[in-house]
Coordinates of C-alpha atoms in Angstrom, one line a residue:
Chain A
X95 CA -17.1 8.5 44.7
X96 CA -14.7 5.2 44.9
X97 CA -15.9 2.6 47.3
X98 CA -13.7 0.0 47.5
X99 CA -15.1 -3.4 46.3
X100 CA -11.9 -5.7 46.7
X101 CA -8.4 -6.0 48.5
X102 CA -6.7 -9.0 48.1
X103 CA -2.8 -9.8 48.9
X104 CA -1.1 -12.9 47.8
X105 CA 1.8 -14.8 47.6
X106 CA 2.7 -16.9 45.2
X107 CA 5.5 -19.9 44.1
X108 CA 7.1 -21.3 40.9
X109 CA 4.7 -24.0 41.4
X110 CA 1.7 -21.5 40.5
X111 CA 3.2 -21.0 37.2
X112 CA 0.4 -21.7 34.6
X113 CA -2.6 -21.2 37.2
X114 CA -5.0 -18.7 37.0
X115 CA -6.2 -17.0 40.6
X116 CA -9.9 -15.9 39.9
X117 CA -11.4 -13.0 42.0
X118 CA -15.4 -12.7 42.0
X119 CA -16.9 -9.3 43.7
X120 CA -20.3 -8.2 43.5
X121 CA -20.9 -4.6 41.8
X122 CA -24.7 -3.5 43.3
X123 CA -24.9 -0.8 41.2
X124 CA -24.7 -0.6 37.7
X125 CA -23.2 2.3 35.7
X126 CA -19.9 4.4 36.7
X127 CA -16.0 3.3 36.4
X128 CA -14.0 0.2 37.2
X129 CA -10.4 0.7 38.5
X130 CA -8.4 -2.2 39.1
X131 CA -5.2 -1.4 40.7
X132 CA -2.9 -4.5 40.3
X133 CA 0.7 -5.0 41.2
X134 CA 3.5 -7.7 41.7
X135 CA 7.0 -8.0 43.0
X136 CA 9.7 -8.8 42.2
X137 CA 9.5 -8.6 38.6
X138 CA 12.8 -9.9 38.0
X139 CA 14.9 -13.2 39.3
X140 CA 18.1 -11.5 40.0
X141 CA 20.0 -14.4 40.9
X142 CA 22.3 -15.5 38.0
X143 CA 22.8 -19.0 39.0
X144 CA 19.1 -19.9 39.5
X145 CA 18.8 -18.3 36.2
X146 CA 21.1 -20.2 34.4
X147 CA 19.7 -23.5 35.9
X148 CA 16.3 -22.5 34.8
X149 CA 17.6 -21.3 31.3
X150 CA 19.3 -24.6 31.1
X151 CA 16.5 -26.7 31.9
X152 CA 14.4 -24.7 29.0
X153 CA 17.1 -25.3 26.3
X154 CA 16.8 -28.9 27.4
X155 CA 13.1 -29.0 27.2
X156 CA 12.6 -26.8 23.9
X157 CA 15.5 -27.0 21.7
X158 CA 17.1 -30.1 19.8
X159 CA 20.4 -31.8 20.9
X160 CA 22.7 -30.3 18.0
X161 CA 21.0 -26.6 19.3
X162 CA 21.8 -26.8 22.9
X163 CA 25.7 -25.9 22.8
X164 CA 25.0 -23.2 20.8
X165 CA 22.3 -21.5 22.6
X166 CA 24.1 -22.0 26.0
X167 CA 26.7 -20.2 24.9
X168 CA 24.5 -16.9 25.1
X169 CA 22.3 -18.1 27.8
X170 CA 22.6 -14.5 29.1
X171 CA 20.4 -13.1 26.3
X172 CA 17.9 -14.3 28.3
X173 CA 18.4 -12.4 31.5
X174 CA 16.6 -11.3 33.1
X175 CA 14.2 -13.9 33.8
X176 CA 11.0 -12.3 34.6
X177 CA 7.8 -13.1 36.8
X178 CA 4.4 -12.5 34.5
X179 CA 1.0 -12.0 35.7
X180 CA -1.8 -11.0 33.3
X181 CA -5.0 -9.4 34.0
X182 CA -8.5 -10.3 32.6
X183 CA -11.7 -9.0 33.4
X184 CA -15.0 -10.5 32.8
X185 CA -18.7 -9.1 33.5
X186 CA -22.0 -11.2 34.4
X187 CA -22.8 -11.4 31.0
X188 CA -19.3 -10.8 28.8
X189 CA -15.6 -11.0 28.7
X190 CA -14.2 -7.2 29.4
X191 CA -10.7 -7.5 27.8
X192 CA -7.2 -8.2 29.0
X193 CA -3.9 -6.6 29.6
X194 CA -1.2 -8.7 28.5
X195 CA 2.0 -6.9 28.9
X196 CA 4.8 -7.1 31.3
X197 CA 4.3 -4.1 33.7
X198 CA 4.2 -4.9 37.0
X199 CA 2.1 -2.2 38.4
X200 CA -1.2 -1.4 36.4
X201 CA -3.8 0.8 37.1
X202 CA -7.0 -0.1 34.5
X203 CA -9.7 1.5 34.0
X204 CA -13.3 0.5 32.7
X205 CA -15.9 2.4 31.8
X206 CA -18.7 3.4 29.3
X207 CA -16.8 5.7 27.5
X208 CA -13.1 4.9 27.9
X209 CA -10.9 1.9 28.9
X210 CA -7.5 0.9 28.9
X211 CA -5.7 -0.6 26.4
X212 CA -6.8 -4.3 25.8
X213 CA -10.3 -3.5 28.3
X214 CA -13.6 -3.6 26.8
X215 CA -15.5 -0.3 27.4
X216 CA -19.4 -0.1 27.7
X217 CA -21.7 0.1 30.5
X218 CA -21.0 -1.8 33.7
X219 CA -24.0 -4.1 34.7
X220 CA -24.7 -5.0 38.1
X221 CA -24.1 -8.3 39.3
X222 CA -21.2 -10.5 39.9
X223 CA -17.7 -9.7 38.1
X224 CA -14.5 -11.6 37.8
X225 CA -10.8 -10.9 37.8
X226 CA -8.4 -13.2 36.6
X227 CA -4.8 -13.2 37.6
X228 CA -3.3 -15.3 34.8
X229 CA 0.4 -16.5 36.3
X230 CA 2.2 -17.2 33.0
X231 CA 5.5 -17.7 34.8
X232 CA 6.7 -17.4 38.6
X233 CA 10.2 -17.7 38.4
X234 CA 11.4 -16.1 41.6
X235 CA 11.4 -18.2 45.2
X236 CA 8.3 -16.1 46.1
X237 CA 6.3 -13.5 44.3
X238 CA 3.6 -11.0 46.1
X239 CA 1.0 -9.4 44.2
X240 CA -2.0 -6.9 45.7
X241 CA -5.1 -6.2 44.0
X242 CA -7.5 -3.4 44.6
X243 CA -10.6 -3.0 42.8
X244 CA -12.6 0.3 43.0
X245 CA -16.2 1.1 41.8
X246 CA -16.6 4.8 40.9
X247 CA -20.0 5.4 41.1
X248 CA -21.8 7.0 38.2
Chain B
X132 CA -7.9 -14.0 -8.4
X133 CA -5.6 -11.8 -7.4
X134 CA -2.3 -12.3 -5.0
X135 CA -2.6 -9.8 -1.7
X136 CA 0.6 -9.4 0.2
X137 CA -0.1 -10.4 4.0
X138 CA 1.5 -9.8 7.5
X139 CA -0.2 -12.2 9.3
X140 CA 0.7 -11.9 13.1
X141 CA 1.1 -8.4 14.6
X142 CA 0.5 -6.6 18.0
X143 CA -0.3 -3.0 19.5
X144 CA -0.2 -1.2 22.6
X145 CA -3.3 -3.1 23.7
X146 CA -1.2 -5.9 24.4
X147 CA 2.3 -5.8 24.6
X148 CA 3.2 -4.2 21.4
X149 CA 4.6 -0.4 21.1
X150 CA 2.2 0.7 18.4
X151 CA -0.7 1.7 17.5
X152 CA -3.1 0.1 15.0
X153 CA -2.4 3.1 12.3
X154 CA 1.3 2.9 13.0
X155 CA 1.4 -0.7 12.3
X156 CA -1.0 -0.2 8.7
X157 CA 1.4 2.6 7.8
X158 CA 4.8 0.4 8.9
X159 CA 3.1 -2.5 6.7
X160 CA 2.3 0.1 3.7
X161 CA 5.5 1.6 3.4
X162 CA 7.0 -2.1 3.3
X163 CA 4.9 -2.8 0.2
X164 CA 1.9 -4.7 2.1
X165 CA -1.6 -4.5 1.1
X166 CA -2.9 -6.4 4.4
X167 CA -2.2 -7.1 7.9
X168 CA -3.8 -9.3 10.4
X169 CA -4.0 -7.8 14.0
X170 CA -3.3 -10.8 16.3
X171 CA -2.9 -9.0 19.7
X172 CA -2.5 -11.3 22.9
X173 CA -5.7 -12.3 24.5
X174 CA -7.7 -8.9 23.4
X175 CA -9.4 -7.5 20.3
X176 CA -9.8 -4.2 21.6
X177 CA -7.0 -2.9 19.5
X178 CA -9.5 -3.2 16.1
X179 CA -11.6 -0.8 17.4
X180 CA -11.0 1.9 14.8
X181 CA -10.1 -0.7 12.1
X182 CA -12.6 0.6 9.5
X183 CA -10.9 4.4 9.9
X184 CA -7.2 3.1 9.6
X185 CA -8.4 1.2 7.0
X186 CA -9.8 4.0 4.9
X187 CA -6.6 6.4 6.1
X188 CA -3.9 3.8 4.5
X189 CA -5.7 1.8 2.2
X190 CA -5.0 -1.7 3.5
X191 CA -7.0 -4.3 4.3
X192 CA -6.9 -5.2 8.4
X193 CA -8.1 -8.5 9.3
X194 CA -9.6 -9.0 12.8
X195 CA -7.8 -11.7 14.9
X196 CA -6.4 -12.9 18.3
X197 CA -3.1 -14.5 19.6
X198 CA -4.5 -17.0 22.2
X199 CA -1.6 -16.5 24.3
X200 CA -1.6 -19.8 26.6
X201 CA 0.5 -21.4 28.7
X202 CA 0.8 -24.2 26.8
X203 CA 1.2 -22.6 23.1
X204 CA 0.7 -19.7 21.4
X205 CA -2.3 -19.6 18.8
X206 CA -3.1 -17.3 16.0
X207 CA -6.5 -17.3 15.2
X208 CA -7.5 -14.8 12.5
X209 CA -11.2 -14.0 10.7
X210 CA -13.4 -13.9 13.8
X211 CA -14.9 -11.0 15.3
X212 CA -15.5 -12.0 18.7
X213 CA -13.5 -12.8 21.3
X214 CA -13.0 -16.6 22.0
X215 CA -11.9 -17.7 25.4
X216 CA -8.6 -19.1 25.7
X217 CA -8.3 -19.1 29.4
X218 CA -10.1 -22.7 30.0
X219 CA -7.6 -24.6 27.5
X220 CA -5.4 -27.3 29.1
X221 CA -2.8 -28.9 27.6
X222 CA -5.2 -31.4 26.1
X223 CA -7.8 -29.0 25.5
X224 CA -7.1 -27.1 22.3
X225 CA -9.0 -29.5 20.0
X226 CA -12.1 -27.5 22.0
X227 CA -10.3 -24.5 21.4
X228 CA -10.0 -24.6 18.0
X229 CA -13.5 -25.8 17.3
X230 CA -14.9 -22.7 19.1
X231 CA -12.6 -20.7 16.5
X232 CA -14.3 -21.9 13.9
X233 CA -17.6 -21.7 15.3
X234 CA -16.9 -18.0 15.2
X235 CA -15.8 -18.2 11.8
X236 CA -12.2 -18.1 12.6
X237 CA -9.4 -20.3 11.3
X238 CA -6.6 -20.9 13.4
X239 CA -3.0 -21.5 13.2
X240 CA 0.2 -22.8 15.4
X241 CA 2.4 -19.7 15.8
X242 CA 6.1 -20.1 16.1
X243 CA 5.5 -23.6 17.4
X244 CA 9.5 -24.4 18.4
X245 CA 10.5 -21.2 20.0
X246 CA 11.9 -21.7 22.9
X247 CA 9.2 -21.5 25.4
X248 CA 9.2 -20.5 29.6
X249 CA 10.3 -19.2 31.6
X250 CA 12.3 -17.5 29.1
X251 CA 9.3 -16.7 26.6
X252 CA 6.2 -18.0 28.5
X253 CA 3.9 -20.4 26.6
X254 CA 5.9 -19.6 23.3
X255 CA 6.5 -23.7 22.5
X256 CA 4.0 -25.4 21.5
X257 CA 3.4 -28.1 24.1
X258 CA -0.8 -28.5 23.4
X259 CA -1.4 -32.1 22.4
X260 CA -3.4 -31.9 19.0
X261 CA -5.6 -35.2 18.7
X262 CA -6.7 -34.3 15.1
X263 CA -4.2 -32.2 12.7
X264 CA -7.3 -31.8 10.5
X265 CA -8.8 -29.2 12.7
X266 CA -5.6 -27.1 12.7
X267 CA -5.9 -24.6 9.4
X268 CA -2.1 -23.3 9.2
X269 CA 1.2 -23.2 10.9
X270 CA 3.3 -20.5 11.1
X271 CA 6.7 -22.0 9.7
X272 CA 8.1 -18.8 9.4
X273 CA 8.5 -16.1 12.4
X274 CA 10.3 -13.1 12.8
X275 CA 12.7 -11.0 10.1
X276 CA 14.9 -12.8 7.9
X277 CA 13.1 -16.1 9.2
X278 CA 14.9 -18.8 7.0
X279 CA 18.1 -19.2 8.7
X280 CA 16.6 -19.7 12.0
X281 CA 16.5 -23.1 13.6
X282 CA 13.4 -23.0 15.3
X283 CA 11.5 -22.2 11.6
X284 CA 13.5 -24.8 10.2
X285 CA 11.9 -27.2 12.8
X286 CA 8.7 -25.6 11.8
X287 CA 8.9 -26.1 8.3
X288 CA 9.8 -29.9 8.9
X289 CA 6.7 -30.6 11.4
X290 CA 4.6 -29.1 8.2
X291 CA 6.6 -31.4 5.9
X292 CA 5.5 -34.0 8.4
X293 CA 2.3 -33.6 8.6
X294 CA 1.6 -32.9 4.5
X295 CA 3.9 -36.6 4.1
X296 CA 1.1 -37.7 6.8
X297 CA -2.1 -36.4 4.3
X298 CA -3.3 -33.7 6.5
X299 CA -3.7 -30.7 4.1
X300 CA -2.4 -27.7 6.3
X301 CA -1.6 -24.4 5.0
X302 CA 2.1 -22.8 6.1
X303 CA 2.3 -19.2 7.0
X304 CA 5.2 -16.4 7.6
X305 CA 4.3 -13.5 10.7
X306 CA 6.7 -11.4 11.7
X307 CA 4.7 -11.0 15.1
X308 CA 5.2 -7.7 15.0
X309 CA 5.7 -5.7 17.8
X310 CA 7.1 -2.1 17.2
X311 CA 8.0 0.6 14.4
X312 CA 11.9 -0.4 14.8
X313 CA 13.8 -0.2 12.0
X314 CA 15.4 -3.7 10.5
X315 CA 17.9 -4.1 7.4
X316 CA 16.8 -8.0 7.7
X317 CA 15.0 -9.3 4.9
X318 CA 10.9 -9.7 5.9
X319 CA 8.7 -12.2 5.3
X320 CA 5.3 -11.9 3.1
X321 CA 2.5 -14.5 3.0
X322 CA 0.8 -14.1 -0.5
X323 CA -3.0 -14.7 -0.3
X324 CA -5.0 -15.6 -3.4
X325 CA -8.3 -14.2 -3.1
X326 CA -11.3 -15.5 -5.1
X327 CA -13.1 -13.2 -7.0
X328 CA -16.7 -13.8 -5.3
X329 CA -18.4 -11.7 -3.1
X330 CA -17.4 -10.7 0.5
X331 CA -15.4 -8.5 2.2
X332 CA -11.5 -8.4 1.4
X333 CA -11.2 -9.8 4.8
X334 CA -13.3 -12.6 4.4
X335 CA -11.8 -13.4 1.4
X336 CA -8.3 -13.3 2.6
X337 CA -9.2 -15.8 5.4
X338 CA -11.0 -18.0 2.7
X339 CA -7.9 -18.3 0.9
X340 CA -5.6 -19.0 3.7
X341 CA -8.3 -21.8 4.8
X342 CA -8.2 -23.4 1.1
X343 CA -4.2 -23.0 1.4
X344 CA -4.2 -20.8 -1.2
X345 CA -0.7 -19.3 0.3
X346 CA 3.0 -18.4 -0.4
X347 CA 5.7 -17.4 1.6
X348 CA 8.7 -15.2 0.5
X349 CA 11.4 -13.0 1.5
X350 CA 11.4 -11.6 -2.2
X351 CA 10.1 -12.8 -5.4
X352 CA 6.3 -14.1 -5.5
X353 CA 6.6 -18.1 -6.5
X354 CA 3.6 -19.9 -7.8
X355 CA 2.9 -23.4 -9.1
X356 CA 0.5 -24.7 -11.3
X357 CA -0.1 -28.7 -12.4
X358 CA -1.1 -29.0 -15.9
X359 CA -3.1 -31.7 -17.8
X360 CA -4.5 -31.7 -21.3
X361 CA -8.1 -30.9 -19.7
X362 CA -7.2 -29.0 -16.6
X363 CA -5.0 -26.6 -14.4
X364 CA -4.8 -26.9 -10.5
X365 CA -3.4 -24.3 -8.4
X366 CA -2.0 -23.9 -4.9
X367 CA -4.6 -25.3 -2.1
X368 CA -6.2 -27.5 -5.4
X369 CA -6.8 -31.0 -4.3
X370 CA -6.0 -33.1 -8.2
X371 CA -8.5 -36.0 -8.3
X372 CA -6.9 -39.2 -9.2
X373 CA -8.2 -39.2 -12.8
X374 CA -7.1 -35.5 -13.4
X375 CA -3.5 -37.1 -13.2
X376 CA -3.2 -38.4 -16.7
X377 CA -1.3 -38.4 -19.7
X378 CA 0.6 -35.1 -20.3
X379 CA 0.7 -34.1 -16.7
X380 CA 3.2 -31.5 -15.8
X381 CA 4.2 -28.7 -13.2
X382 CA 5.0 -25.2 -14.0
X383 CA 6.3 -23.0 -11.4
X384 CA 6.4 -19.2 -12.1
X385 CA 8.4 -16.6 -10.4
X386 CA 7.1 -12.9 -10.2
X387 CA 10.1 -10.8 -9.5
X388 CA 8.7 -7.7 -9.6
X389 CA 6.6 -7.6 -6.4
X390 CA 7.0 -5.2 -3.8
X391 CA 9.9 -3.8 -6.2
X392 CA 12.4 -1.9 -4.4
X393 CA 11.5 -3.3 -0.9
X394 CA 13.8 -6.1 -1.4
X395 CA 16.8 -7.0 -3.2
X396 CA 19.0 -10.1 -3.2
X397 CA 22.1 -9.2 -5.5
X398 CA 24.1 -12.5 -6.8
X399 CA 21.6 -14.6 -5.4
X400 CA 22.3 -17.7 -7.6
X401 CA 18.5 -18.7 -7.5
X402 CA 17.6 -22.4 -7.5
X403 CA 14.1 -23.6 -8.5
X404 CA 13.0 -26.7 -6.7
X405 CA 9.5 -28.7 -7.0
X406 CA 9.5 -31.4 -4.1
X407 CA 6.9 -33.4 -2.7
X408 CA 6.3 -36.6 -0.3
X409 CA 8.9 -38.4 -2.5
X410 CA 11.5 -35.8 -2.1
X411 CA 12.7 -33.3 -4.9
X412 CA 10.9 -33.8 -8.0
X413 CA 12.9 -31.4 -9.9
X414 CA 15.6 -28.5 -9.5
X415 CA 17.0 -25.9 -11.8
X416 CA 18.9 -22.8 -11.9
X417 CA 16.4 -19.7 -12.2
X418 CA 16.9 -16.3 -13.6
X419 CA 15.1 -13.2 -13.4
X420 CA 14.9 -12.9 -16.8
X421 CA 12.8 -15.8 -16.7
X422 CA 9.3 -16.3 -15.0
X423 CA 8.1 -19.9 -16.1
X424 CA 9.6 -23.2 -15.3
X425 CA 8.6 -26.6 -16.4
X426 CA 8.9 -29.7 -14.4
X427 CA 8.0 -33.0 -15.6
X428 CA 6.1 -35.1 -12.5
X429 CA 7.4 -38.7 -12.6
X430 CA 6.7 -41.8 -10.7
X431 CA 3.5 -42.5 -8.6
X432 CA 2.4 -42.1 -4.6
X433 CA 2.3 -38.7 -5.3
X434 CA 0.5 -36.7 -2.2
X435 CA 1.4 -33.3 -2.6
X436 CA 3.8 -30.8 -4.1
X437 CA 5.4 -27.4 -3.7
X438 CA 8.0 -25.3 -5.2
X439 CA 10.9 -23.6 -3.3
X440 CA 13.4 -20.8 -4.4
X441 CA 16.7 -21.1 -2.9
X442 CA 19.5 -18.5 -3.2
X443 CA 22.1 -16.8 -1.3
X444 CA 21.1 -14.2 0.7
X445 CA 24.0 -12.1 3.2
X446 CA 26.4 -15.1 2.2
X447 CA 23.7 -17.9 3.4
X448 CA 22.4 -20.5 0.9
X449 CA 19.0 -20.1 2.3
X450 CA 15.0 -20.6 1.1
X451 CA 14.1 -17.2 -0.3
X452 CA 10.1 -18.5 -1.0
X453 CA 8.0 -21.7 -0.8
X454 CA 4.4 -22.3 -1.7
X455 CA 2.2 -23.9 -0.4
X456 CA 1.1 -27.5 -1.7
X457 CA -1.1 -28.9 -4.6
X458 CA -2.5 -31.8 -2.9
X459 CA -2.8 -35.1 -5.5
X460 CA -5.3 -37.8 -4.6
X461 CA -3.5 -40.9 -3.9
X462 CA -3.4 -43.5 -6.4
X463 CA -1.3 -44.0 -10.0
X464 CA 0.5 -40.8 -10.9
X465 CA 1.3 -39.6 -14.4

């Protein structure tokens, strides 16, 4: 039986780039499987003018003056700019992995015998777990996410 | 002692790569590598079947992880346990590196000048480094055909500046290899000089890089030795002041046979230089028929020396290979 243990939604803005949002929840039974259903949207910044401005700011910050014109000549090669939020998991005792990838919709599994790529399989201990959303970049004016966690009991 | 051909920066589908560890190891083997370090973003689960893949391919696989933080990417190798990157703020990398060391690993700046967020999140190194002595290495060449890229040239300059400031930091290349896509570009190799002591090849490879026994190339393997009447010093070694006596000279050696058939630079017109904190010590033409090249060492005030091989690749005059440094204790040279 799958039991819902967390259901959260949120909305983040570009100022939230380079921040973490952590959700803690209690597993009152050991064992079984954890299902983490995470999605965010939009993925891409579609507005070309906003994109160009953000790219120009990045080029100003990160390249040497002599290179800037050359890099800006091919600014479109950086399109589309993307939001990136990654998920990592910690059980009461140890780190249980991360999924550093661009998919805006992910259904992740952690169980005793199997786990999604990037996550650590093994028995699920009872106690306070933590799922961390790492907001590497939010480029759209607003980005909404939904995090749902089910515990499939053994 | 023997040189091992290593690829030190790679990913699998356990992060954002599009390959399994087996596919990665097979691909590396086909390119003439002996060793690959798996440095997935913020996870080490791709190493779960490491021994099976080593047995199946004959490759050495070094465990690692790329700290993929908001303020820079840091390649860590040699540790077997996860060290948490998430608490690292812009002024906290010193503590992070200390934790990597405490877990038996070493740490290097990955592609420090690659354009950063939001184009490539966290890719540009923005961490404040309070003590460069803690940094084990800098990935000065990133990607394929790395020597012509301007962000790599900047990383190479950063490395040189730190050597000039007296820090002993190694330099590596890393393809940042995500998938088995074919490339016609030259591929760079970091050769590590393994000692003959006990321990696994992984441990010896990590120890070699920690000691700066590394040479980087898109083709031939270049090595460097400083010789006196009584001693020979190799890449990564420290020459004591009293060792810098009469008859002290450098020998650079080029092995054109490594990874035979995996690279070719026809009409390269090679030139070989020994460079130092005082600039170029000597530069001469090099040819596939000759392996050893002698350089006299003039002057005083040498802190470090390295060899650099240049040549024409696809119409561009560029660096093809460079050694890591041999360090000289300050004092009167020659």
